[in-house]
Short mmCIF file of C-alpha atoms in Angstrom, two decimals:
data_model
loop_
_atom_site.label_atom_id
_atom_site.label_comp_id
_atom_site.label_asym_id
_atom_site.label_seq_id
_atom_site.Cartn_x
_atom_site.Cartn_y
_atom_site.Cartn_z
CA MET T 1 54.93 84.01 -2.75
CA HIS T 2 57.73 83.09 -5.34
CA ILE T 3 59.41 79.82 -4.33
CA VAL T 4 62.34 78.19 -6.39
CA ILE T 5 62.87 74.36 -6.23
CA MET T 6 66.17 72.52 -7.31
CA GLY T 7 65.54 69.04 -8.67
CA CYS T 8 62.83 67.96 -10.80
CA GLY T 9 62.56 64.33 -10.01
CA ARG T 10 59.35 62.81 -8.10
CA VAL T 11 59.70 64.85 -5.16
CA GLY T 12 60.49 68.05 -6.79
CA SER T 13 57.88 67.89 -9.34
CA SER T 14 55.51 66.87 -7.45
CA VAL T 15 55.88 69.71 -4.70
CA ALA T 16 56.09 72.20 -7.79
CA ARG T 17 52.75 71.34 -8.99
CA SER T 18 51.15 71.25 -5.32
CA LEU T 19 52.64 75.26 -5.01
CA GLU T 20 51.38 76.23 -8.20
CA ARG T 21 47.69 74.45 -7.31
CA LEU T 22 48.02 76.83 -4.04
CA GLY T 23 48.63 79.77 -6.04
CA HIS T 24 52.29 80.40 -5.65
CA SER T 25 54.67 81.31 -8.08
CA VAL T 26 57.27 78.29 -8.74
CA ALA T 27 60.41 78.02 -10.76
CA ILE T 28 62.13 74.96 -10.92
CA ILE T 29 65.77 73.89 -11.64
CA ASP T 30 67.20 70.78 -13.16
CA ASN T 31 70.21 70.07 -15.03
CA ASP T 32 68.56 67.41 -17.07
CA PRO T 33 65.67 69.16 -19.64
CA ALA T 34 63.98 66.07 -19.89
CA ALA T 35 63.21 66.11 -16.05
CA PHE T 36 61.08 68.58 -16.89
CA ARG T 37 58.42 66.36 -18.37
CA ARG T 38 57.41 65.20 -15.09
CA LEU T 39 55.87 68.55 -14.51
CA GLY T 40 53.04 67.90 -17.23
CA PRO T 41 51.90 70.06 -19.76
CA GLU T 42 49.67 72.10 -16.96
CA PHE T 43 52.59 73.47 -15.16
CA GLY T 44 52.89 77.08 -15.75
CA GLY T 45 56.00 77.82 -13.80
CA THR T 46 59.64 78.59 -14.55
CA GLN T 47 61.54 75.83 -15.91
CA VAL T 48 65.45 76.51 -15.77
CA THR T 49 68.22 74.23 -16.92
CA GLY T 50 71.43 74.55 -15.37
CA VAL T 51 73.31 73.51 -12.21
CA GLY T 52 71.29 74.36 -9.12
CA PHE T 53 73.96 76.11 -7.11
CA ALA T 54 75.38 78.32 -9.88
CA ARG T 55 74.66 81.98 -9.34
CA GLU T 56 73.72 82.74 -12.68
CA THR T 57 71.05 79.64 -12.68
CA LEU T 58 69.39 80.65 -9.65
CA VAL T 59 69.26 84.57 -10.59
CA ALA T 60 67.31 83.15 -13.85
CA ALA T 61 65.04 81.19 -11.51
CA GLY T 62 63.83 84.21 -9.49
CA ILE T 63 65.96 83.69 -6.39
CA GLU T 64 66.36 87.53 -5.73
CA ARG T 65 62.66 87.62 -4.87
CA ALA T 66 61.94 84.22 -3.73
CA SER T 67 60.41 83.84 -0.15
CA ALA T 68 61.56 80.19 0.19
CA PHE T 69 63.77 77.62 -1.62
CA ALA T 70 63.86 73.85 -1.43
CA ALA T 71 66.81 71.70 -2.81
CA VAL T 72 65.56 68.26 -3.30
CA SER T 73 67.87 66.88 -6.16
CA SER T 74 69.46 63.43 -5.92
CA GLY T 75 72.69 64.62 -4.19
CA ASP T 76 73.57 65.57 -0.88
CA ASN T 77 76.38 67.69 -1.53
CA SER T 78 74.59 69.53 -4.32
CA ASN T 79 71.48 70.19 -1.92
CA ILE T 80 73.42 71.40 0.68
CA ILE T 81 75.60 73.90 -1.43
CA ALA T 82 72.47 74.94 -2.86
CA ALA T 83 70.71 75.78 0.17
CA ARG T 84 73.87 77.55 1.79
CA VAL T 85 73.66 80.04 -1.36
CA ALA T 86 70.31 80.38 -1.39
CA ARG T 87 70.59 81.47 2.48
CA GLU T 88 73.95 83.16 2.62
CA THR T 89 74.46 84.95 -0.64
CA PHE T 90 70.87 85.86 -1.77
CA GLY T 91 69.16 85.86 2.16
CA VAL T 92 66.38 83.70 1.40
CA ASP T 93 64.43 83.25 4.64
CA HIS T 94 62.99 79.87 4.26
CA VAL T 95 65.52 77.26 3.14
CA VAL T 96 65.26 73.33 3.25
CA ALA T 97 67.36 70.59 2.00
CA ARG T 98 66.69 66.93 1.49
CA ILE T 99 69.78 64.87 2.79
CA TYR T 100 69.98 61.01 2.52
CA ASP T 101 72.87 60.67 5.16
CA ALA T 102 71.15 61.37 8.41
CA LYS T 103 74.73 62.27 10.03
CA ARG T 104 75.18 64.78 7.59
CA ALA T 105 71.71 66.55 8.32
CA ALA T 106 72.91 66.80 12.01
CA VAL T 107 75.74 68.68 10.81
CA TYR T 108 73.40 71.10 8.60
CA GLU T 109 71.08 71.46 11.31
CA ARG T 110 73.82 73.14 13.32
CA LEU T 111 74.90 75.19 10.61
CA GLY T 112 71.32 76.44 10.70
CA ILE T 113 69.99 74.81 7.42
CA PRO T 114 67.02 72.87 7.98
CA THR T 115 67.03 69.66 6.38
CA VAL T 116 64.82 66.22 5.77
CA ALA T 117 66.68 63.30 6.31
CA THR T 118 64.87 61.24 3.72
CA VAL T 119 65.51 57.37 4.93
CA PRO T 120 64.50 58.15 8.74
CA TRP T 121 61.67 59.89 7.69
CA ALA T 122 60.50 57.21 5.16
CA SER T 123 61.19 54.38 7.92
CA GLU T 124 59.14 55.90 10.41
CA ARG T 125 56.19 56.29 7.92
CA LEU T 126 56.72 52.63 6.96
CA LEU T 127 56.38 51.53 10.70
CA ARG T 128 53.48 53.55 11.28
CA THR T 129 51.86 51.76 8.15
CA LEU T 130 52.79 48.38 9.19
CA LEU T 131 52.17 48.43 12.85
CA GLY T 132 49.82 51.39 13.34
CA ASP T 133 50.27 54.53 15.35
CA GLY T 134 50.95 53.18 18.76
CA HIS T 135 54.32 51.62 17.51
CA ALA T 136 55.92 54.48 15.68
CA ASP T 137 57.33 58.09 16.31
CA GLU T 138 54.97 60.84 16.59
CA TRP T 139 57.97 63.12 15.49
CA ARG T 140 61.86 62.48 14.92
CA ASP T 141 64.29 65.34 14.29
CA PRO T 142 65.85 65.88 10.90
CA SER T 143 69.08 63.97 12.02
CA GLY T 144 67.08 61.04 12.91
CA HIS T 145 68.63 60.60 16.30
CA VAL T 146 65.84 62.16 18.55
CA ALA T 147 62.19 60.75 18.66
CA LEU T 148 58.99 61.92 20.52
CA THR T 149 57.18 58.90 21.07
CA GLN T 150 54.34 57.74 23.24
CA VAL T 151 54.83 55.50 26.07
CA VAL T 152 51.95 53.37 28.19
CA VAL T 153 52.58 54.29 31.77
CA HIS T 154 51.89 51.79 34.67
CA GLU T 155 49.24 52.58 37.20
CA GLY T 156 51.98 52.31 39.53
CA TRP T 157 53.62 55.53 38.53
CA VAL T 158 50.40 57.37 39.37
CA GLY T 159 51.15 60.07 41.83
CA ARG T 160 54.95 60.04 41.28
CA PRO T 161 56.64 62.85 39.55
CA VAL T 162 57.57 62.90 35.97
CA SER T 163 61.21 63.74 36.95
CA ASP T 164 61.21 59.88 38.53
CA LEU T 165 60.43 58.46 35.38
CA GLU T 166 63.45 60.67 33.79
CA ALA T 167 65.42 59.82 36.25
CA ALA T 168 65.00 56.18 35.69
CA THR T 169 65.27 55.92 31.78
CA GLY T 170 67.45 59.06 30.94
CA ALA T 171 64.43 60.12 28.49
CA ARG T 172 62.78 63.42 28.99
CA VAL T 173 58.67 63.52 29.36
CA GLY T 174 58.02 66.23 26.32
CA CYS T 175 54.22 66.33 26.82
CA VAL T 176 51.29 64.93 28.97
CA ILE T 177 47.84 64.75 27.58
CA ARG T 178 44.85 65.03 30.38
CA PHE T 179 41.38 65.09 29.89
CA GLY T 180 42.11 66.04 26.25
CA GLU T 181 44.42 69.09 27.11
CA GLY T 182 48.10 69.15 26.05
CA ARG T 183 50.72 70.22 28.58
CA VAL T 184 54.58 70.50 29.06
CA PRO T 185 55.23 69.14 32.31
CA VAL T 186 56.93 71.04 34.92
CA GLY T 187 59.24 69.87 38.08
CA PRO T 188 55.98 69.49 40.40
CA THR T 189 53.74 67.67 37.69
CA VAL T 190 52.80 64.20 38.79
CA PHE T 191 51.27 61.39 36.85
CA GLN T 192 47.57 60.90 37.06
CA SER T 193 45.37 58.04 35.87
CA GLY T 194 44.59 58.35 32.00
CA ASP T 195 47.70 60.56 31.05
CA LYS T 196 48.81 59.95 27.87
CA VAL T 197 52.60 60.61 28.12
CA TYR T 198 54.99 61.40 25.40
CA VAL T 199 58.55 60.80 26.03
CA LEU T 200 61.68 62.38 23.85
CA VAL T 201 64.29 59.54 23.77
CA THR T 202 67.18 58.56 21.57
CA ASP T 203 67.08 55.16 19.91
CA ASP T 204 69.29 53.54 22.23
CA ILE T 205 67.11 54.32 25.21
CA SER T 206 63.73 53.84 23.02
CA GLU T 207 62.77 50.62 24.01
CA PRO T 208 64.26 50.44 27.47
CA THR T 209 62.00 53.51 28.31
CA ALA T 210 58.86 51.74 27.08
CA GLN T 211 59.61 48.85 29.12
CA THR T 212 60.23 50.96 32.00
CA ALA T 213 57.47 53.02 32.10
CA GLY T 214 55.23 49.91 31.47
CA ALA T 215 56.31 48.34 34.40
CA ALA T 216 55.54 49.36 38.00
CA PRO T 217 58.06 51.47 39.58
CA GLU T 218 61.01 50.32 42.22
CA ARG T 219 60.16 51.92 45.48
CA SER T 220 63.49 53.33 45.80
CA LEU T 221 62.70 55.93 43.00
#
């Protein structure tokens, strides 16, 4: 497939080289011609100098035949404008924009533009490296507000429905791995000994949820 990338920084150049190694046709845009040096002499894709959201620049990069477009420049505004032009003007199916501001990322997600919120993603990767997999999120939405994280469930919860834990914490039990098989719990699902439990939480309830799950439940639940 043909893929257009806006931004030839460290991320854009790395993605472009990787896509080319996988056999894809790649065009990369940057308004600084010196940026293309990051691609190296072996890069055989198209290099286009210009403003990444300008129609003539995108056409020169082959946007009209592109199957995917990535906006990964250093500017949030430029990235989202370019992504919207690729999606709305040229009808590119797969579009993604890198966004530094997590609040903006949430807005653009609601507009139908997939985003990668760089700061929350990098933070989680650092936590995973520093503290180990058990202390970091398994997944976080592009806006950075909702996470899927594993909690250790106290034996006192065994035999109780997952809805009891949800009622006690405000979290949602998104997945239970039982005997090596993942399942999405439904109303009648009860906790069993040995379950690995993953919950969907926002940052404000993440730690309280882990504490509640890790302690014996109140009898009145």
